[in-house]
Amino acid sequence: MEEKRYDVIVLGGGAAGMSAGIYLGRSKAKAVILDSGTIGGQMVLTFEIANYPGVELTTGYQLSSTMKKQAKSFGCEIKTNVKITAFNLEGGEKTVTVGDKVIYKAPAIILATGGRSRMLNVPGEKEFKGRGISYCATCDGDFFQDKEIVVVGGGNSALEEAVALTKYASKVTILHEFDHFQAFEHAVAEVKANPKIDFIMESHITQFSGDESLRAIKYKNLRSGEEFEKAIDGVFIFIGYEANTEMLKDSPVELNKWNEIVANEKMQTNIPGVFTAGDCRAKQFRQITTAVADGTIAALNALAYGKGVS
């Protein structure tokens, strides 16, 4: 089995991981980003980005591509679609085994494994996932041209994506379990001002139904207990994310009750030499800007740690 040694290994190629890669590469550190999928993480799924400082309106894919080019231009290696079969985060040398061919070794590692869309976990959801149920406006919005859709959620992502989806859909109904939204005021004002958006509040979906594709939802009003059925062409679910930390459940890395990685302000976990960044970390806000900040801090502290143990 081939062994490859680095100064820092980064697990995950989203905004946090790529930011770490940019800083590591620019510092002339030998670094590698390992990602089980494609580069970009949740950022790629964002239809429009209008609040990234210094950048005018762009897409998640475009911003991700720019970050990738930057990281590579500074010498950071990027490996995508890798299958991690084993890892050891304790001791002076961290190891990550990819397949049965390569072992990556480094004194420091940054866990930037990101998160994934949370599911409602109600009857019919798994069956109609990809057949009328989506978690990505960027990926699937154009499939619903001139159709009626429902957006589930009340946070910033749900409201911002609902507005983006009005470019395709003839009508968008936001369905939310509370009587108010948890989004920023400007996002709430924008959806309320859009004539193509309606609201169903204090309700949740209890069932999805259809044939080859989704045709209807059942939902329940949480105040009255009354149940309704609504014919619909598609549903987009934006109710937050779950940390991609399954691989760490039997590891010594400390996780909180939501399976998010616990770290201090230096992005240092409870294991020396193991840092974290981005949506997999326990924190209040999950934005591209906060992921970028995490990645920067993790990279600089991982470098300092590596110099201290070398």
CSV table of C-alpha atoms in Angstrom, one decimal:
chain,number,residue,atom,x,y,z
A,1,MET,CA,0.0,0.0,0.0
A,2,GLU,CA,1.4,3.4,-1.0
A,3,GLU,CA,2.0,6.0,1.7
A,4,LYS,CA,1.7,9.7,1.1
A,5,ARG,CA,2.9,12.2,3.7
A,6,TYR,CA,1.6,15.8,4.1
A,7,ASP,CA,1.7,18.6,6.5
A,8,VAL,CA,-2.1,18.8,6.8
A,9,ILE,CA,-4.9,16.6,5.5
A,10,VAL,CA,-8.3,18.2,4.9
A,11,LEU,CA,-11.4,16.0,4.8
A,12,GLY,CA,-14.1,17.7,2.8
A,13,GLY,CA,-14.1,20.1,-0.1
A,14,GLY,CA,-16.8,22.5,0.7
A,15,ALA,CA,-16.3,26.2,1.4
A,16,ALA,CA,-14.5,25.4,4.7
A,17,GLY,CA,-12.3,22.7,3.2
A,18,MET,CA,-11.3,24.8,0.2
A,19,SER,CA,-10.6,27.9,2.3
A,20,ALA,CA,-8.3,25.8,4.4
A,21,GLY,CA,-6.7,24.5,1.2
A,22,ILE,CA,-6.1,28.0,-0.1
A,23,TYR,CA,-4.4,29.1,3.1
A,24,LEU,CA,-2.4,26.0,3.5
A,25,GLY,CA,-1.2,26.1,-0.1
A,26,ARG,CA,-0.4,29.8,0.0
A,27,SER,CA,1.7,29.1,3.2
A,28,LYS,CA,3.7,26.6,1.1
A,29,ALA,CA,2.4,23.7,3.3
A,30,LYS,CA,2.1,20.3,1.6
A,31,ALA,CA,-1.7,19.8,1.8
A,32,VAL,CA,-4.4,17.6,0.3
A,33,ILE,CA,-8.2,17.9,0.3
A,34,LEU,CA,-10.0,14.5,0.2
A,35,ASP,CA,-13.7,14.6,-0.7
A,36,SER,CA,-16.1,11.6,-1.0
A,37,GLY,CA,-18.0,13.5,-3.7
A,38,THR,CA,-17.4,16.5,-5.8
A,39,ILE,CA,-15.9,19.8,-4.7
A,40,GLY,CA,-18.3,22.5,-3.4
A,41,GLY,CA,-20.4,20.8,-0.8
A,42,GLN,CA,-23.7,22.5,0.0
A,43,MET,CA,-22.5,25.6,-1.7
A,44,VAL,CA,-23.0,24.0,-5.1
A,45,LEU,CA,-26.7,23.5,-4.3
A,46,THR,CA,-27.2,27.2,-3.7
A,47,PHE,CA,-29.0,28.9,-6.6
A,48,GLU,CA,-27.9,32.4,-6.0
A,49,ILE,CA,-25.4,34.0,-3.6
A,50,ALA,CA,-25.9,37.7,-3.1
A,51,ASN,CA,-24.3,38.3,0.3
A,52,TYR,CA,-20.8,37.1,-0.1
A,53,PRO,CA,-18.7,40.2,0.7
A,54,GLY,CA,-16.9,41.7,-2.3
A,55,VAL,CA,-18.6,39.4,-4.8
A,56,GLU,CA,-21.6,40.5,-6.9
A,57,LEU,CA,-24.5,38.2,-7.5
A,58,THR,CA,-23.2,34.7,-8.4
A,59,THR,CA,-24.1,31.1,-8.1
A,60,GLY,CA,-22.8,28.5,-5.7
A,61,TYR,CA,-21.3,26.5,-8.6
A,62,GLN,CA,-19.4,29.6,-9.8
A,63,LEU,CA,-18.0,30.5,-6.4
A,64,SER,CA,-17.0,26.9,-5.7
A,65,SER,CA,-15.2,26.7,-9.0
A,66,THR,CA,-13.3,29.9,-8.2
A,67,MET,CA,-12.3,28.5,-4.8
A,68,LYS,CA,-11.1,25.3,-6.3
A,69,LYS,CA,-8.9,27.1,-8.9
A,70,GLN,CA,-7.4,29.2,-6.1
A,71,ALA,CA,-6.6,26.2,-3.9
A,72,LYS,CA,-5.0,24.3,-6.8
A,73,SER,CA,-3.1,27.4,-8.0
A,74,PHE,CA,-1.4,27.6,-4.6
A,75,GLY,CA,-0.3,24.0,-4.7
A,76,CYS,CA,-3.0,22.3,-2.7
A,77,GLU,CA,-3.8,18.8,-4.0
A,78,ILE,CA,-7.5,17.9,-4.4
A,79,LYS,CA,-8.8,14.3,-4.6
A,80,THR,CA,-12.5,13.8,-5.3
A,81,ASN,CA,-14.8,10.8,-5.2
A,82,VAL,CA,-12.5,9.0,-2.7
A,83,LYS,CA,-13.7,6.2,-0.5
A,84,ILE,CA,-12.3,6.4,3.0
A,85,THR,CA,-12.0,2.9,4.4
A,86,ALA,CA,-10.1,3.6,7.6
A,87,PHE,CA,-8.6,6.4,9.7
A,88,ASN,CA,-6.7,7.0,12.9
A,89,LEU,CA,-6.9,10.4,14.5
A,90,GLU,CA,-4.9,9.8,17.6
A,91,GLY,CA,-1.2,10.0,18.2
A,92,GLY,CA,1.4,12.1,16.5
A,93,GLU,CA,0.6,11.0,13.0
A,94,LYS,CA,-2.9,11.0,11.7
A,95,THR,CA,-3.7,8.5,8.9
A,96,VAL,CA,-6.5,8.2,6.4
A,97,THR,CA,-6.8,5.1,4.2
A,98,VAL,CA,-8.4,5.5,0.8
A,99,GLY,CA,-9.6,2.3,-0.7
A,100,ASP,CA,-7.0,-0.4,-0.4
A,101,LYS,CA,-4.2,1.5,-2.2
A,102,VAL,CA,-3.2,4.7,-0.4
A,103,ILE,CA,-2.6,5.8,3.2
A,104,TYR,CA,-2.4,9.5,3.7
A,105,LYS,CA,-0.4,10.6,6.7
A,106,ALA,CA,0.0,14.0,8.4
A,107,PRO,CA,0.6,15.4,11.9
A,108,ALA,CA,-2.6,17.5,11.6
A,109,ILE,CA,-6.0,17.0,10.1
A,110,ILE,CA,-9.0,19.3,9.5
A,111,LEU,CA,-12.4,17.7,9.5
A,112,ALA,CA,-14.6,19.8,7.1
A,113,THR,CA,-17.0,17.1,6.2
A,114,GLY,CA,-20.0,19.5,6.0
A,115,GLY,CA,-23.7,18.6,6.3
A,116,ARG,CA,-26.6,17.3,4.3
A,117,SER,CA,-30.2,18.3,3.9
A,118,ARG,CA,-32.5,17.2,6.8
A,119,MET,CA,-35.5,15.0,5.8
A,120,LEU,CA,-39.0,15.2,7.1
A,121,ASN,CA,-39.1,11.4,7.6
A,122,VAL,CA,-42.8,11.1,6.8
A,123,PRO,CA,-44.5,8.4,4.7
A,124,GLY,CA,-43.8,8.6,0.9
A,125,GLU,CA,-40.7,10.9,1.3
A,126,LYS,CA,-38.2,8.2,0.4
A,127,GLU,CA,-40.3,6.9,-2.4
A,128,PHE,CA,-40.8,10.2,-4.1
A,129,LYS,CA,-37.3,11.6,-3.5
A,130,GLY,CA,-36.1,12.6,-6.9
A,131,ARG,CA,-39.6,12.1,-8.3
A,132,GLY,CA,-41.2,15.3,-7.2
A,133,ILE,CA,-39.4,15.8,-3.9
A,134,SER,CA,-36.2,17.8,-4.0
A,135,TYR,CA,-33.7,19.4,-1.5
A,136,CYS,CA,-31.9,21.5,-4.1
A,137,ALA,CA,-33.4,24.4,-6.0
A,138,THR,CA,-30.3,24.8,-8.2
A,139,CYS,CA,-30.4,21.1,-9.2
A,140,ASP,CA,-34.1,20.7,-9.9
A,141,GLY,CA,-35.8,24.1,-10.2
A,142,ASP,CA,-36.0,24.1,-14.0
A,143,PHE,CA,-37.9,20.8,-13.9
A,144,PHE,CA,-40.9,22.7,-12.5
A,145,GLN,CA,-41.4,25.3,-15.2
A,146,ASP,CA,-44.9,26.7,-14.9
A,147,LYS,CA,-45.9,24.2,-12.2
A,148,GLU,CA,-47.2,24.6,-8.7
A,149,ILE,CA,-44.8,23.7,-5.9
A,150,VAL,CA,-44.5,23.7,-2.1
A,151,VAL,CA,-41.4,24.9,-0.2
A,152,VAL,CA,-41.1,23.4,3.4
A,153,GLY,CA,-39.3,25.5,6.0
A,154,GLY,CA,-39.1,28.9,7.6
A,155,GLY,CA,-35.4,29.8,7.8
A,156,ASN,CA,-33.2,31.9,5.5
A,157,SER,CA,-32.6,29.0,3.1
A,158,ALA,CA,-36.2,28.1,2.6
A,159,LEU,CA,-37.3,31.7,2.0
A,160,GLU,CA,-34.4,32.6,-0.3
A,161,GLU,CA,-34.9,29.4,-2.3
A,162,ALA,CA,-38.6,30.0,-2.5
A,163,VAL,CA,-38.0,33.4,-4.2
A,164,ALA,CA,-35.5,31.8,-6.6
A,165,LEU,CA,-38.0,29.1,-7.5
A,166,THR,CA,-40.5,31.7,-8.6
A,167,LYS,CA,-38.4,32.1,-11.7
A,168,TYR,CA,-39.6,28.6,-12.8
A,169,ALA,CA,-42.9,27.8,-10.9
A,170,SER,CA,-46.2,29.4,-11.6
A,171,LYS,CA,-47.0,29.4,-7.9
A,172,VAL,CA,-44.9,28.7,-4.7
A,173,THR,CA,-46.6,27.9,-1.4
A,174,ILE,CA,-44.4,28.1,1.7
A,175,LEU,CA,-45.5,25.6,4.4
A,176,HIS,CA,-44.1,26.1,7.9
A,177,GLU,CA,-44.7,24.6,11.3
A,178,PHE,CA,-44.7,27.8,13.2
A,179,ASP,CA,-46.7,31.0,13.0
A,180,HIS,CA,-43.7,33.1,12.2
A,181,PHE,CA,-40.4,32.7,10.2
A,182,GLN,CA,-36.9,32.3,11.6
A,183,ALA,CA,-35.3,34.1,8.7
A,184,PHE,CA,-33.8,37.6,8.5
A,185,GLU,CA,-36.2,40.4,8.1
A,186,HIS,CA,-35.1,41.2,4.6
A,187,ALA,CA,-35.8,37.6,3.5
A,188,VAL,CA,-39.3,37.7,5.1
A,189,ALA,CA,-40.1,41.0,3.4
A,190,GLU,CA,-39.0,39.6,0.1
A,191,VAL,CA,-41.3,36.5,0.1
A,192,LYS,CA,-44.2,38.6,1.4
A,193,ALA,CA,-43.8,41.0,-1.4
A,194,ASN,CA,-43.7,38.3,-4.1
A,195,PRO,CA,-47.1,37.9,-5.8
A,196,LYS,CA,-46.3,34.3,-6.8
A,197,ILE,CA,-45.8,33.1,-3.1
A,198,ASP,CA,-48.5,32.0,-0.7
A,199,PHE,CA,-48.2,30.7,2.8
A,200,ILE,CA,-49.6,27.8,4.9
A,201,MET,CA,-48.5,28.4,8.5
A,202,GLU,CA,-48.6,26.2,11.7
A,203,SER,CA,-48.8,23.1,9.6
A,204,HIS,CA,-46.7,20.1,8.7
A,205,ILE,CA,-46.8,17.5,6.0
A,206,THR,CA,-48.0,14.1,7.1
A,207,GLN,CA,-47.8,12.1,3.8
A,208,PHE,CA,-46.6,12.3,0.2
A,209,SER,CA,-48.6,10.4,-2.5
A,210,GLY,CA,-48.6,9.9,-6.2
A,211,ASP,CA,-47.9,7.3,-9.0
A,212,GLU,CA,-44.7,7.5,-11.0
A,213,SER,CA,-44.1,10.9,-9.5
A,214,LEU,CA,-45.4,13.1,-6.7
A,215,ARG,CA,-49.1,14.2,-7.1
A,216,ALA,CA,-50.3,15.4,-3.7
A,217,ILE,CA,-49.4,16.0,-0.1
A,218,LYS,CA,-51.4,15.7,3.1
A,219,TYR,CA,-50.8,18.2,5.8
A,220,LYS,CA,-52.1,18.9,9.3
A,221,ASN,CA,-52.8,22.2,10.9
A,222,LEU,CA,-51.0,22.0,14.3
A,223,ARG,CA,-53.4,24.5,16.0
A,224,SER,CA,-56.7,23.0,14.9
A,225,GLY,CA,-55.7,19.4,14.2
A,226,GLU,CA,-57.5,19.6,10.9
A,227,GLU,CA,-56.0,17.6,8.0
A,228,PHE,CA,-56.0,18.7,4.4
A,229,GLU,CA,-54.9,17.3,1.0
A,230,LYS,CA,-53.3,19.4,-1.6
A,231,ALA,CA,-52.6,18.5,-5.3
A,232,ILE,CA,-49.1,19.6,-6.1
A,233,ASP,CA,-46.4,19.1,-8.8
A,234,GLY,CA,-43.4,19.2,-6.5
A,235,VAL,CA,-42.0,19.8,-3.0
A,236,PHE,CA,-38.7,21.4,-2.0
A,237,ILE,CA,-37.6,20.8,1.6
A,238,PHE,CA,-35.3,23.2,3.4
A,239,ILE,CA,-35.5,22.4,7.1
A,240,GLY,CA,-31.8,22.6,7.9
A,241,TYR,CA,-28.8,20.3,7.8
A,242,GLU,CA,-27.4,17.3,9.6
A,243,ALA,CA,-23.7,17.0,10.1
A,244,ASN,CA,-21.8,14.5,8.1
A,245,THR,CA,-20.1,12.9,11.0
A,246,GLU,CA,-21.3,9.2,10.9
A,247,MET,CA,-17.7,8.1,10.4
A,248,LEU,CA,-16.8,9.7,13.8
A,249,LYS,CA,-19.4,8.1,16.0
A,250,ASP,CA,-17.1,5.4,17.2
A,251,SER,CA,-14.0,7.7,17.2
A,252,PRO,CA,-12.6,9.7,20.2
A,253,VAL,CA,-13.6,13.0,18.7
A,254,GLU,CA,-16.2,14.8,20.9
A,255,LEU,CA,-19.6,15.2,19.3
A,256,ASN,CA,-22.6,17.0,20.8
A,257,LYS,CA,-26.2,15.6,21.0
A,258,TRP,CA,-26.8,16.7,17.4
A,259,ASN,CA,-23.6,14.8,16.3
A,260,GLU,CA,-21.8,18.0,15.5
A,261,ILE,CA,-18.1,18.3,16.2
A,262,VAL,CA,-17.2,20.2,19.4
A,263,ALA,CA,-14.3,22.6,19.0
A,264,ASN,CA,-12.9,25.8,20.6
A,265,GLU,CA,-12.3,29.2,18.9
A,266,LYS,CA,-9.1,27.8,17.4
A,267,MET,CA,-11.1,25.1,15.7
A,268,GLN,CA,-9.2,22.6,17.8
A,269,THR,CA,-11.2,19.5,18.9
A,270,ASN,CA,-10.6,17.4,22.0
A,271,ILE,CA,-7.9,15.4,20.1
A,272,PRO,CA,-4.5,17.2,19.7
A,273,GLY,CA,-3.8,17.8,16.0
A,274,VAL,CA,-7.5,17.3,15.0
A,275,PHE,CA,-9.2,20.5,13.9
A,276,THR,CA,-12.7,21.1,12.4
A,277,ALA,CA,-14.4,23.7,10.2
A,278,GLY,CA,-17.7,24.4,8.5
A,279,ASP,CA,-21.2,22.9,8.8
A,280,CYS,CA,-20.0,19.8,10.6
A,281,ARG,CA,-18.9,22.0,13.6
A,282,ALA,CA,-21.2,22.9,16.5
A,283,LYS,CA,-22.0,26.6,16.0
A,284,GLN,CA,-24.8,29.0,15.8
A,285,PHE,CA,-24.8,30.2,12.2
A,286,ARG,CA,-24.1,28.2,9.0
A,287,GLN,CA,-23.3,30.4,6.1
A,288,ILE,CA,-20.6,30.3,3.4
A,289,THR,CA,-18.9,33.2,5.1
A,290,THR,CA,-18.8,31.4,8.5
A,291,ALA,CA,-17.4,28.2,6.8
A,292,VAL,CA,-14.7,30.3,5.1
A,293,ALA,CA,-13.8,31.8,8.4
A,294,ASP,CA,-13.7,28.4,10.1
A,295,GLY,CA,-11.5,27.0,7.3
A,296,THR,CA,-9.0,29.9,7.6
A,297,ILE,CA,-8.7,29.6,11.4
A,298,ALA,CA,-8.4,25.8,11.2
A,299,ALA,CA,-5.7,26.0,8.5
A,300,LEU,CA,-3.6,28.5,10.4
A,301,ASN,CA,-3.8,26.7,13.7
A,302,ALA,CA,-3.1,23.3,12.0
A,303,LEU,CA,0.0,24.8,10.6
A,304,ALA,CA,1.1,26.1,13.9
A,305,TYR,CA,0.4,22.8,15.5
A,306,GLY,CA,2.4,20.9,12.9
A,307,LYS,CA,5.4,23.2,13.5
A,308,GLY,CA,5.2,22.6,17.2
A,309,VAL,CA,5.4,18.9,16.9
A,310,SER,CA,7.9,18.7,14.1
